[in-house]
PDB file of C-alpha atoms in Angstrom:
ATOM      1  CA  MET A   1      64.030   0.334  -2.701  1.00 39.00           C
ATOM      2  CA  ALA A   2      61.763   1.758   0.311  1.00 40.00           C
ATOM      3  CA  THR A   3      58.697  -0.704   0.316  1.00 41.00           C
ATOM      4  CA  PRO A   4      56.604  -1.049   3.719  1.00 44.00           C
ATOM      5  CA  VAL A   5      57.415  -4.121   5.937  1.00 43.00           C
ATOM      6  CA  ARG A   6      53.613  -4.146   7.154  1.00 51.00           C
ATOM      7  CA  HIS A   7      50.307  -2.742   5.434  1.00 64.00           C
ATOM      8  CA  ILE A   8      46.421  -2.634   6.798  1.00 78.00           C
ATOM      9  CA  PRO A   9      44.966  -4.886   4.467  1.00 92.00           C
ATOM     10  CA  VAL A  10      40.966  -3.740   3.892  1.00 95.00           C
ATOM     11  CA  LEU A  11      37.824  -5.066   5.023  1.00 97.00           C
ATOM     12  CA  GLN A  12      40.763  -7.858   6.563  1.00 96.00           C
ATOM     13  CA  ARG A  13      38.485  -9.784   9.361  1.00 96.00           C
ATOM     14  CA  GLN A  14      35.570 -10.197   6.767  1.00 97.00           C
ATOM     15  CA  CYS A  15      37.124 -11.855   3.960  1.00 97.00           C
ATOM     16  CA  VAL A  16      39.335 -14.293   6.663  1.00 97.00           C
ATOM     17  CA  GLU A  17      35.679 -14.771   7.752  1.00 97.00           C
ATOM     18  CA  LEU A  18      33.778 -15.665   4.138  1.00 98.00           C
ATOM     19  CA  LEU A  19      36.452 -17.234   2.769  1.00 97.00           C
ATOM     20  CA  CYS A  20      37.916 -19.913   5.431  1.00 95.00           C
ATOM     21  CA  ALA A  21      33.766 -20.693   6.166  1.00 95.00           C
ATOM     22  CA  ALA A  22      33.548 -21.972   2.411  1.00 96.00           C
ATOM     23  CA  PRO A  23      32.260 -25.664   2.925  1.00 94.00           C
ATOM     24  CA  ALA A  24      34.973 -27.261  -0.077  1.00 94.00           C
ATOM     25  CA  LEU A  25      37.888 -26.126   1.612  1.00 91.00           C
ATOM     26  CA  ALA A  26      38.738 -29.473   3.522  1.00 83.00           C
ATOM     27  CA  GLY A  27      41.639 -31.504   2.078  1.00 75.00           C
ATOM     28  CA  ASN A  28      43.587 -30.144  -1.161  1.00 73.00           C
ATOM     29  CA  SER A  29      41.643 -27.577  -1.463  1.00 83.00           C
ATOM     30  CA  VAL A  30      43.332 -24.226  -2.156  1.00 96.00           C
ATOM     31  CA  ILE A  31      42.244 -20.448  -1.747  1.00 98.00           C
ATOM     32  CA  ILE A  32      44.074 -18.679  -3.868  1.00 98.00           C
ATOM     33  CA  ASP A  33      44.546 -14.488  -4.093  1.00 98.00           C
ATOM     34  CA  ALA A  34      44.517 -13.023  -7.449  1.00 96.00           C
ATOM     35  CA  THR A  35      45.920  -9.880  -5.856  1.00 94.00           C
ATOM     36  CA  LEU A  36      48.329 -11.049  -3.683  1.00 95.00           C
ATOM     37  CA  GLY A  37      50.412  -7.063  -2.847  1.00 90.00           C
ATOM     38  CA  LEU A  38      52.413  -7.540   0.247  1.00 91.00           C
ATOM     39  CA  GLY A  39      50.481 -10.480   0.909  1.00 94.00           C
ATOM     40  CA  GLY A  40      48.756  -8.809   3.946  1.00 94.00           C
ATOM     41  CA  HIS A  41      45.269 -10.325   3.164  1.00 96.00           C
ATOM     42  CA  SER A  42      47.193 -13.921   2.384  1.00 97.00           C
ATOM     43  CA  GLU A  43      48.939 -14.168   6.096  1.00 97.00           C
ATOM     44  CA  ALA A  44      45.762 -13.271   7.961  1.00 97.00           C
ATOM     45  CA  LEU A  45      43.825 -16.315   5.890  1.00 97.00           C
ATOM     46  CA  LEU A  46      47.023 -18.218   6.737  1.00 96.00           C
ATOM     47  CA  GLN A  47      46.834 -17.633  10.346  1.00 96.00           C
ATOM     48  CA  ALA A  48      43.546 -17.649  10.644  1.00 95.00           C
ATOM     49  CA  ASN A  49      43.302 -21.345   9.272  1.00 92.00           C
ATOM     50  CA  ARG A  50      45.774 -23.735   9.626  1.00 90.00           C
ATOM     51  CA  ALA A  51      44.426 -26.023   7.383  1.00 88.00           C
ATOM     52  CA  VAL A  52      44.344 -23.242   4.524  1.00 93.00           C
ATOM     53  CA  ARG A  53      46.943 -23.360   1.568  1.00 96.00           C
ATOM     54  CA  VAL A  54      46.805 -20.098  -0.218  1.00 97.00           C
ATOM     55  CA  ILE A  55      48.418 -19.271  -4.250  1.00 98.00           C
ATOM     56  CA  GLY A  56      49.873 -16.239  -4.580  1.00 97.00           C
ATOM     57  CA  ILE A  57      49.469 -14.435  -8.118  1.00 96.00           C
ATOM     58  CA  ASP A  58      50.583 -10.837  -9.019  1.00 93.00           C
ATOM     59  CA  ARG A  59      51.672  -9.136 -11.992  1.00 89.00           C
ATOM     60  CA  ASP A  60      54.021  -7.260 -10.375  1.00 87.00           C
ATOM     61  CA  VAL A  61      57.871  -9.073  -9.546  1.00 89.00           C
ATOM     62  CA  GLN A  62      58.856  -6.874  -6.475  1.00 86.00           C
ATOM     63  CA  ALA A  63      54.963  -7.117  -4.692  1.00 88.00           C
ATOM     64  CA  LEU A  64      55.445 -11.206  -4.915  1.00 93.00           C
ATOM     65  CA  ALA A  65      59.430 -10.233  -3.747  1.00 93.00           C
ATOM     66  CA  ALA A  66      57.712  -9.075  -0.916  1.00 92.00           C
ATOM     67  CA  ALA A  67      55.515 -11.097   0.231  1.00 95.00           C
ATOM     68  CA  ARG A  68      57.350 -14.325  -0.481  1.00 96.00           C
ATOM     69  CA  SER A  69      59.254 -13.435   2.053  1.00 96.00           C
ATOM     70  CA  ARG A  70      56.514 -11.883   4.414  1.00 95.00           C
ATOM     71  CA  LEU A  71      54.689 -15.555   4.106  1.00 97.00           C
ATOM     72  CA  ALA A  72      57.921 -17.591   4.267  1.00 97.00           C
ATOM     73  CA  PRO A  73      57.724 -18.386   7.396  1.00 97.00           C
ATOM     74  CA  PHE A  74      54.090 -20.836   6.177  1.00 97.00           C
ATOM     75  CA  GLY A  75      56.545 -22.846   4.183  1.00 97.00           C
ATOM     76  CA  SER A  76      54.389 -24.900   1.566  1.00 95.00           C
ATOM     77  CA  ARG A  77      51.456 -23.336   2.347  1.00 96.00           C
ATOM     78  CA  PHE A  78      52.714 -20.688   0.361  1.00 97.00           C
ATOM     79  CA  HIS A  79      52.812 -20.690  -3.382  1.00 97.00           C
ATOM     80  CA  ALA A  80      53.599 -17.108  -5.279  1.00 97.00           C
ATOM     81  CA  VAL A  81      52.814 -16.959  -9.444  1.00 96.00           C
ATOM     82  CA  HIS A  82      53.631 -14.500 -11.834  1.00 94.00           C
ATOM     83  CA  ALA A  83      51.057 -13.891 -14.092  1.00 92.00           C
ATOM     84  CA  THR A  84      47.671 -12.215 -13.934  1.00 90.00           C
ATOM     85  CA  TYR A  85      44.847 -12.844 -12.860  1.00 91.00           C
ATOM     86  CA  ASP A  86      43.286 -12.749 -15.633  1.00 92.00           C
ATOM     87  CA  GLU A  87      45.108 -16.208 -15.616  1.00 93.00           C
ATOM     88  CA  ILE A  88      43.427 -17.395 -12.302  1.00 94.00           C
ATOM     89  CA  ASP A  89      42.648 -20.828 -14.643  1.00 90.00           C
ATOM     90  CA  GLN A  90      45.858 -22.088 -14.957  1.00 93.00           C
ATOM     91  CA  VAL A  91      47.702 -21.324 -12.288  1.00 93.00           C
ATOM     92  CA  THR A  92      47.267 -24.671 -10.088  1.00 92.00           C
ATOM     93  CA  GLN A  93      45.355 -27.998 -11.064  1.00 91.00           C
ATOM     94  CA  GLU A  94      43.934 -28.436  -7.134  1.00 93.00           C
ATOM     95  CA  PRO A  95      40.449 -27.775  -5.872  1.00 95.00           C
ATOM     96  CA  ILE A  96      39.644 -24.104  -5.070  1.00 96.00           C
ATOM     97  CA  ALA A  97      38.229 -23.277  -2.298  1.00 97.00           C
ATOM     98  CA  GLY A  98      38.347 -19.944  -1.902  1.00 97.00           C
ATOM     99  CA  ILE A  99      39.074 -16.753  -4.442  1.00 98.00           C
ATOM    100  CA  LEU A 100      39.506 -13.136  -3.278  1.00 98.00           C
ATOM    101  CA  MET A 101      40.000 -10.171  -5.021  1.00 97.00           C
ATOM    102  CA  ASP A 102      41.626  -7.171  -4.073  1.00 95.00           C
ATOM    103  CA  LEU A 103      41.379  -4.195  -7.596  1.00 93.00           C
ATOM    104  CA  GLY A 104      43.024  -0.941  -8.444  1.00 75.00           C
ATOM    105  CA  VAL A 105      46.679  -0.391  -6.603  1.00 73.00           C
ATOM    106  CA  SER A 106      48.305  -1.704  -4.656  1.00 64.00           C
ATOM    107  CA  SER A 107      50.208  -0.216  -0.941  1.00 62.00           C
ATOM    108  CA  LEU A 108      53.826  -1.402  -2.320  1.00 59.00           C
ATOM    109  CA  GLN A 109      52.458   0.431  -5.866  1.00 58.00           C
ATOM    110  CA  LEU A 110      51.151   3.861  -4.111  1.00 61.00           C
ATOM    111  CA  ASP A 111      54.500   4.051  -1.573  1.00 60.00           C
ATOM    112  CA  ALA A 112      57.004   2.775  -4.367  1.00 60.00           C
ATOM    113  CA  ILE A 113      57.922   7.292  -5.803  1.00 60.00           C
ATOM    114  CA  GLU A 114      59.357   5.680  -9.031  1.00 62.00           C
ATOM    115  CA  ARG A 115      56.714   4.307  -9.648  1.00 66.00           C
ATOM    116  CA  GLY A 116      54.804   7.539 -10.803  1.00 61.00           C
ATOM    117  CA  PHE A 117      51.666   5.977  -9.285  1.00 68.00           C
ATOM    118  CA  SER A 118      50.800   8.703  -7.223  1.00 74.00           C
ATOM    119  CA  TYR A 119      50.044  12.359  -8.265  1.00 73.00           C
ATOM    120  CA  ALA A 120      50.825  13.175  -4.821  1.00 74.00           C
ATOM    121  CA  ARG A 121      54.705  13.867  -5.009  1.00 79.00           C
ATOM    122  CA  PRO A 122      56.999  14.140  -8.562  1.00 85.00           C
ATOM    123  CA  ALA A 123      58.067  10.923 -10.338  1.00 89.00           C
ATOM    124  CA  PRO A 124      58.517   9.782 -13.245  1.00 90.00           C
ATOM    125  CA  LEU A 125      55.163   9.235 -15.227  1.00 93.00           C
ATOM    126  CA  ASP A 126      54.712   5.147 -15.161  1.00 90.00           C
ATOM    127  CA  MET A 127      51.895   3.762 -14.164  1.00 88.00           C
ATOM    128  CA  ARG A 128      52.918  -0.320 -15.186  1.00 90.00           C
ATOM    129  CA  MET A 129      51.271  -3.036 -12.263  1.00 84.00           C
ATOM    130  CA  ASP A 130      54.391  -4.606 -13.866  1.00 84.00           C
ATOM    131  CA  PRO A 131      57.084  -1.957 -14.723  1.00 81.00           C
ATOM    132  CA  THR A 132      59.244  -4.896 -17.285  1.00 82.00           C
ATOM    133  CA  GLU A 133      56.739  -4.893 -20.046  1.00 83.00           C
ATOM    134  CA  GLY A 134      54.204  -2.611 -21.509  1.00 88.00           C
ATOM    135  CA  MET A 135      53.437   0.923 -22.503  1.00 93.00           C
ATOM    136  CA  SER A 136      53.460   3.513 -19.592  1.00 94.00           C
ATOM    137  CA  ALA A 137      51.168   6.422 -18.823  1.00 94.00           C
ATOM    138  CA  ALA A 138      54.190   8.725 -20.594  1.00 95.00           C
ATOM    139  CA  GLU A 139      54.348   7.061 -23.662  1.00 96.00           C
ATOM    140  CA  LEU A 140      50.362   7.378 -23.343  1.00 97.00           C
ATOM    141  CA  VAL A 141      50.370  10.348 -22.524  1.00 97.00           C
ATOM    142  CA  ASN A 142      52.601  11.498 -25.344  1.00 97.00           C
ATOM    143  CA  THR A 143      51.617   9.671 -28.359  1.00 97.00           C
ATOM    144  CA  ALA A 144      47.667   9.038 -28.047  1.00 98.00           C
ATOM    145  CA  SER A 145      45.487  11.383 -30.181  1.00 98.00           C
ATOM    146  CA  GLU A 146      43.462  13.645 -28.156  1.00 98.00           C
ATOM    147  CA  GLY A 147      40.305  12.544 -29.151  1.00 98.00           C
ATOM    148  CA  GLU A 148      41.443   8.283 -27.125  1.00 98.00           C
ATOM    149  CA  LEU A 149      42.685  10.603 -23.782  1.00 98.00           C
ATOM    150  CA  THR A 150      39.102  12.666 -24.281  1.00 98.00           C
ATOM    151  CA  ARG A 151      37.479   8.216 -24.652  1.00 98.00           C
ATOM    152  CA  ILE A 152      39.689   7.490 -21.983  1.00 98.00           C
ATOM    153  CA  ILE A 153      39.920  10.098 -18.980  1.00 97.00           C
ATOM    154  CA  ARG A 154      36.024  10.726 -19.388  1.00 97.00           C
ATOM    155  CA  ARG A 155      35.302   6.475 -19.182  1.00 96.00           C
ATOM    156  CA  TYR A 156      37.145   4.936 -16.898  1.00 95.00           C
ATOM    157  CA  GLY A 157      38.457   8.785 -14.762  1.00 94.00           C
ATOM    158  CA  GLU A 158      34.061   9.395 -14.979  1.00 93.00           C
ATOM    159  CA  GLU A 159      36.238  13.230 -15.689  1.00 95.00           C
ATOM    160  CA  ARG A 160      33.531  15.766 -16.855  1.00 94.00           C
ATOM    161  CA  PHE A 161      36.129  17.838 -17.916  1.00 96.00           C
ATOM    162  CA  ALA A 162      37.983  15.017 -19.942  1.00 98.00           C
ATOM    163  CA  ARG A 163      38.294  17.236 -23.585  1.00 97.00           C
ATOM    164  CA  ASN A 164      39.741  20.195 -21.479  1.00 97.00           C
ATOM    165  CA  ILE A 165      42.077  17.889 -19.743  1.00 97.00           C
ATOM    166  CA  ALA A 166      43.062  16.474 -23.001  1.00 98.00           C
ATOM    167  CA  ALA A 167      43.621  19.223 -25.412  1.00 98.00           C
ATOM    168  CA  ALA A 168      45.801  20.440 -22.250  1.00 97.00           C
ATOM    169  CA  ILE A 169      48.522  17.272 -22.888  1.00 98.00           C
ATOM    170  CA  VAL A 170      48.645  17.312 -26.069  1.00 98.00           C
ATOM    171  CA  ARG A 171      49.013  20.800 -25.949  1.00 97.00           C
ATOM    172  CA  ALA A 172      51.775  20.793 -23.344  1.00 97.00           C
ATOM    173  CA  ARG A 173      53.321  18.094 -25.225  1.00 96.00           C
ATOM    174  CA  GLN A 174      53.611  20.451 -28.667  1.00 96.00           C
ATOM    175  CA  ARG A 175      56.150  21.913 -26.634  1.00 96.00           C
ATOM    176  CA  ALA A 176      58.222  19.075 -25.237  1.00 96.00           C
ATOM    177  CA  PRO A 177      57.466  15.856 -23.535  1.00 96.00           C
ATOM    178  CA  LEU A 178      55.431  14.528 -20.309  1.00 96.00           C
ATOM    179  CA  ASP A 179      56.784  13.131 -17.909  1.00 92.00           C
ATOM    180  CA  ASN A 180      56.768  13.218 -14.920  1.00 92.00           C
ATOM    181  CA  THR A 181      53.698  13.381 -11.849  1.00 92.00           C
ATOM    182  CA  ALA A 182      53.569  16.663 -10.710  1.00 91.00           C
ATOM    183  CA  GLU A 183      54.252  18.205 -14.104  1.00 93.00           C
ATOM    184  CA  LEU A 184      51.166  16.198 -14.942  1.00 95.00           C
ATOM    185  CA  ALA A 185      49.098  16.440 -12.208  1.00 93.00           C
ATOM    186  CA  ASP A 186      49.416  21.005 -12.374  1.00 94.00           C
ATOM    187  CA  LEU A 187      48.527  20.181 -15.923  1.00 96.00           C
ATOM    188  CA  ILE A 188      44.936  18.639 -15.348  1.00 95.00           C
ATOM    189  CA  ARG A 189      44.881  21.494 -12.378  1.00 94.00           C
ATOM    190  CA  GLN A 190      45.075  23.684 -14.800  1.00 95.00           C
ATOM    191  CA  ALA A 191      43.103  22.627 -17.226  1.00 96.00           C
ATOM    192  CA  ILE A 192      39.953  22.561 -15.334  1.00 94.00           C
ATOM    193  CA  PRO A 193      37.361  25.297 -14.258  1.00 92.00           C
ATOM    194  CA  ALA A 194      38.596  26.939 -10.324  1.00 89.00           C
ATOM    195  CA  PRO A 195      34.924  26.246  -9.184  1.00 87.00           C
ATOM    196  CA  ALA A 196      35.148  22.311 -10.375  1.00 84.00           C
ATOM    197  CA  ARG A 197      39.618  22.772  -7.706  1.00 83.00           C
ATOM    198  CA  ARG A 198      37.470  23.771  -4.717  1.00 77.00           C
ATOM    199  CA  ARG A 199      35.703  20.124  -4.098  1.00 77.00           C
ATOM    200  CA  GLY A 200      35.504  16.044  -5.134  1.00 71.00           C
ATOM    201  CA  GLY A 201      39.645  16.111  -3.380  1.00 79.00           C
ATOM    202  CA  ASN A 202      42.244  16.316  -6.072  1.00 86.00           C
ATOM    203  CA  PRO A 203      41.584  17.683  -9.622  1.00 91.00           C
ATOM    204  CA  ALA A 204      44.314  15.196 -10.522  1.00 90.00           C
ATOM    205  CA  LYS A 205      42.353  12.025  -9.185  1.00 90.00           C
ATOM    206  CA  ARG A 206      40.287  11.068 -12.042  1.00 92.00           C
ATOM    207  CA  THR A 207      42.626  11.233 -14.539  1.00 95.00           C
ATOM    208  CA  PHE A 208      45.454   9.791 -13.064  1.00 93.00           C
ATOM    209  CA  GLN A 209      43.001   6.375 -12.076  1.00 92.00           C
ATOM    210  CA  ALA A 210      41.767   6.670 -16.314  1.00 95.00           C
ATOM    211  CA  LEU A 211      45.381   6.514 -17.289  1.00 95.00           C
ATOM    212  CA  ARG A 212      46.283   4.289 -14.940  1.00 92.00           C
ATOM    213  CA  ILE A 213      43.755   1.702 -15.653  1.00 94.00           C
ATOM    214  CA  ALA A 214      43.941   1.848 -19.784  1.00 96.00           C
ATOM    215  CA  VAL A 215      47.842   1.245 -19.035  1.00 94.00           C
ATOM    216  CA  ASN A 216      47.947  -1.479 -17.202  1.00 92.00           C
ATOM    217  CA  ASP A 217      43.758  -2.989 -19.426  1.00 94.00           C
ATOM    218  CA  GLU A 218      42.419  -2.965 -16.161  1.00 93.00           C
ATOM    219  CA  LEU A 219      38.377  -2.930 -16.693  1.00 95.00           C
ATOM    220  CA  THR A 220      39.635  -5.711 -19.739  1.00 94.00           C
ATOM    221  CA  ILE A 221      41.590  -7.966 -17.987  1.00 93.00           C
ATOM    222  CA  LEU A 222      38.415  -7.975 -14.777  1.00 96.00           C
ATOM    223  CA  GLU A 223      35.970  -8.873 -17.185  1.00 96.00           C
ATOM    224  CA  THR A 224      37.858 -11.584 -18.230  1.00 95.00           C
ATOM    225  CA  THR A 225      38.630 -13.087 -15.365  1.00 96.00           C
ATOM    226  CA  LEU A 226      35.587 -12.810 -13.368  1.00 97.00           C
ATOM    227  CA  PRO A 227      33.909 -16.176 -15.446  1.00 95.00           C
ATOM    228  CA  ARG A 228      36.567 -17.787 -15.452  1.00 95.00           C
ATOM    229  CA  ALA A 229      37.807 -17.783 -12.050  1.00 97.00           C
ATOM    230  CA  LEU A 230      33.473 -19.020 -10.825  1.00 97.00           C
ATOM    231  CA  ASP A 231      33.987 -21.324 -13.159  1.00 96.00           C
ATOM    232  CA  ALA A 232      37.696 -22.413 -12.228  1.00 96.00           C
ATOM    233  CA  LEU A 233      35.531 -22.396  -8.462  1.00 97.00           C
ATOM    234  CA  SER A 234      34.842 -25.659  -6.448  1.00 96.00           C
ATOM    235  CA  VAL A 235      31.033 -26.296  -5.928  1.00 97.00           C
ATOM    236  CA  GLY A 236      31.233 -24.581  -2.250  1.00 97.00           C
ATOM    237  CA  GLY A 237      33.566 -22.381  -2.806  1.00 97.00           C
ATOM    238  CA  ARG A 238      33.790 -18.325  -2.316  1.00 98.00           C
ATOM    239  CA  MET A 239      34.686 -15.926  -3.828  1.00 98.00           C
ATOM    240  CA  VAL A 240      35.245 -12.484  -2.770  1.00 98.00           C
ATOM    241  CA  VAL A 241      36.203  -9.455  -4.298  1.00 98.00           C
ATOM    242  CA  MET A 242      36.699  -5.866  -3.030  1.00 97.00           C
ATOM    243  CA  SER A 243      36.364  -3.215  -5.804  1.00 96.00           C
ATOM    244  CA  TYR A 244      37.455   0.896  -5.606  1.00 93.00           C
ATOM    245  CA  HIS A 245      35.532   2.742  -8.508  1.00 92.00           C
ATOM    246  CA  SER A 246      31.991   2.247  -9.703  1.00 93.00           C
ATOM    247  CA  LEU A 247      33.424   1.114 -12.937  1.00 94.00           C
ATOM    248  CA  GLU A 248      34.802  -2.286 -11.174  1.00 95.00           C
ATOM    249  CA  ASP A 249      31.970  -2.697  -8.980  1.00 97.00           C
ATOM    250  CA  ARG A 250      29.618  -2.446 -11.686  1.00 96.00           C
ATOM    251  CA  LEU A 251      31.370  -5.836 -13.990  1.00 97.00           C
ATOM    252  CA  THR A 252      31.587  -7.616 -10.166  1.00 98.00           C
ATOM    253  CA  LYS A 253      27.794  -7.119  -9.911  1.00 97.00           C
ATOM    254  CA  GLN A 254      27.108  -7.969 -13.164  1.00 96.00           C
ATOM    255  CA  ALA A 255      29.152 -11.245 -12.741  1.00 96.00           C
ATOM    256  CA  PHE A 256      27.465 -11.623  -9.833  1.00 97.00           C
ATOM    257  CA  SER A 257      24.148 -11.502 -10.644  1.00 96.00           C
ATOM    258  CA  ALA A 258      24.419 -13.216 -13.609  1.00 93.00           C
ATOM    259  CA  GLY A 259      24.637 -16.682 -11.539  1.00 95.00           C
ATOM    260  CA  ILE A 260      22.373 -15.830  -8.742  1.00 94.00           C
ATOM    261  CA  GLU A 261      19.860 -14.933 -10.988  1.00 83.00           C
ATOM    262  CA  ILE A 262      17.227 -17.396 -12.858  1.00 72.00           C
ATOM    263  CA  ALA A 263      18.581 -17.366 -16.594  1.00 62.00           C
ATOM    264  CA  GLY A 264      14.487 -16.865 -18.083  1.00 59.00           C
ATOM    265  CA  PRO A 265      11.357 -15.661 -17.271  1.00 61.00           C
ATOM    266  CA  PRO A 266      10.255 -14.635 -13.496  1.00 60.00           C
ATOM    267  CA  ASP A 267       7.121 -16.330 -14.243  1.00 59.00           C
ATOM    268  CA  MET A 268       8.374 -19.955 -15.672  1.00 55.00           C
ATOM    269  CA  PRO A 269       6.584 -22.648 -13.683  1.00 58.00           C
ATOM    270  CA  VAL A 270       9.326 -25.225 -14.447  1.00 56.00           C
ATOM    271  CA  VAL A 271      13.342 -24.055 -14.265  1.00 61.00           C
ATOM    272  CA  HIS A 272      15.249 -25.986 -16.237  1.00 63.00           C
ATOM    273  CA  PRO A 273      18.627 -27.379 -14.617  1.00 64.00           C
ATOM    274  CA  SER A 274      20.383 -25.206 -17.137  1.00 68.00           C
ATOM    275  CA  ALA A 275      18.654 -22.204 -16.054  1.00 72.00           C
ATOM    276  CA  GLN A 276      19.162 -22.188 -11.854  1.00 84.00           C
ATOM    277  CA  PRO A 277      21.317 -20.179  -9.856  1.00 92.00           C
ATOM    278  CA  TYR A 278      24.952 -21.432  -9.362  1.00 95.00           C
ATOM    279  CA  LEU A 279      26.223 -18.711  -6.627  1.00 97.00           C
ATOM    280  CA  ARG A 280      24.005 -17.958  -3.873  1.00 97.00           C
ATOM    281  CA  ALA A 281      24.985 -14.237  -2.588  1.00 98.00           C
ATOM    282  CA  LEU A 282      26.851 -13.650   0.962  1.00 98.00           C
ATOM    283  CA  THR A 283      26.957 -10.084   1.331  1.00 96.00           C
ATOM    284  CA  ARG A 284      23.096  -8.311   0.650  1.00 90.00           C
ATOM    285  CA  LYS A 285      24.447  -5.433  -0.947  1.00 94.00           C
ATOM    286  CA  ALA A 286      28.070  -4.428  -0.931  1.00 96.00           C
ATOM    287  CA  VAL A 287      30.191  -4.468   2.368  1.00 97.00           C
ATOM    288  CA  LYS A 288      32.067  -0.774   3.411  1.00 97.00           C
ATOM    289  CA  ALA A 289      34.413   0.081   5.511  1.00 97.00           C
ATOM    290  CA  ASP A 290      33.567   1.686   8.904  1.00 96.00           C
ATOM    291  CA  ALA A 291      34.270   5.234   9.851  1.00 96.00           C
ATOM    292  CA  LEU A 292      36.828   2.892  12.618  1.00 95.00           C
ATOM    293  CA  GLU A 293      38.343   1.515   9.952  1.00 95.00           C
ATOM    294  CA  VAL A 294      38.478   4.649   7.274  1.00 94.00           C
ATOM    295  CA  ALA A 295      40.179   6.604  10.140  1.00 94.00           C
ATOM    296  CA  ALA A 296      42.354   3.857  11.069  1.00 92.00           C
ATOM    297  CA  ASN A 297      43.301   3.226   7.126  1.00 90.00           C
ATOM    298  CA  PRO A 298      41.999   6.690   3.968  1.00 88.00           C
ATOM    299  CA  ARG A 299      41.928   3.478   1.422  1.00 86.00           C
ATOM    300  CA  ALA A 300      39.680   2.395   3.207  1.00 92.00           C
ATOM    301  CA  ALA A 301      36.854   4.861   1.991  1.00 93.00           C
ATOM    302  CA  SER A 302      36.404   3.558  -1.141  1.00 93.00           C
ATOM    303  CA  VAL A 303      36.788   0.062  -1.185  1.00 96.00           C
ATOM    304  CA  ARG A 304      33.323  -2.276  -1.693  1.00 97.00           C
ATOM    305  CA  LEU A 305      32.470  -5.935  -1.117  1.00 98.00           C
ATOM    306  CA  ARG A 306      31.116  -8.444  -2.636  1.00 98.00           C
ATOM    307  CA  ALA A 307      30.907 -11.955  -2.495  1.00 98.00           C
ATOM    308  CA  VAL A 308      29.422 -15.571  -3.322  1.00 98.00           C
ATOM    309  CA  GLU A 309      29.354 -19.407  -2.787  1.00 98.00           C
ATOM    310  CA  LYS A 310      29.128 -21.402  -5.742  1.00 97.00           C
ATOM    311  CA  ILE A 311      26.479 -23.864  -4.693  1.00 96.00           C
ATOM    312  CA  ARG A 312      25.718 -25.938  -7.853  1.00 94.00           C
ATOM    313  CA  SER A 313      28.088 -26.889 -12.000  1.00 93.00           C
ATOM    314  CA  ILE A 314      27.719 -24.089 -14.234  1.00 89.00           C
ATOM    315  CA  PRO A 315      26.040 -25.365 -16.780  1.00 80.00           C
ATOM    316  CA  PRO A 316      27.756 -25.215 -20.311  1.00 78.00           C
ATOM    317  CA  ALA A 317      24.917 -23.041 -21.803  1.00 69.00           C
ATOM    318  CA  ARG A 318      25.312 -20.654 -19.452  1.00 67.00           C
ATOM    319  CA  ARG A 319      29.113 -20.228 -19.519  1.00 70.00           C
ATOM    320  CA  SER A 320      30.969 -17.574 -20.617  1.00 61.00           C
ATOM    321  CA  SER A 321      33.429 -17.542 -23.140  1.00 43.00           C
TER     322      SER A 321
END
């Protein structure tokens, strides 16, 4: 499989500046790159500060192999772990000074045609981030009920023609199983009314996003991960999350807001320690890529970056289970 030797990490400068300035970054602390991919952000962090050590997590064994090769010159300062990022609190016993999460599909997955993430070229309909386990997109579209497909496409793709697309999938699979990305993309295009096809990019984009999220259980894992990551983070540590669609960004904003705000009525004369904020916002609102970066790297167009610093331990009463 041909894979890119280098890719362009999204908002690289901002990530490095935020994480390398963490007050907790000293001594034996580490930064966790929870979405390692090809290792671009990890490489930038390791280059920016010689005291930084990085643990990289990825569920994709091909990405881990590529990142290990790329980051081999850093020796023991880098360590890779095959895991999903909801296991973030289990990958090290060392103090965690920083956590980076660059959500969504990676450059490796998009550029590897045979992985089936892209609707632009014919490929097997797979979409698994870890191709060694779980249900593929082909299995999902060929076995799920029309109602379940409608729910998935509407919820995860925010596609207003979800019912039309689900019905078209069910009709098509009665003739022959759907197993090719180009075939599915063409079916989606035909299921969407002609006027709607002429705006908003490729008509298959939202449905492919929805199927990918469902196949990899992305939102459930993210919802579980965010509180675990914040709990594992050292006081003085920082967490940076980059989202690429509103569902991811909404979960991130909610998790961060829960720690930034006082837990209780705002007009209380005295705030109990358990209700005190335990996070400080480092970004007033979501940071977006500027026009120059988007021109150089179109995949940065939809990014939304949010960052916080942990200012005190999370009270047991406010921890998520």
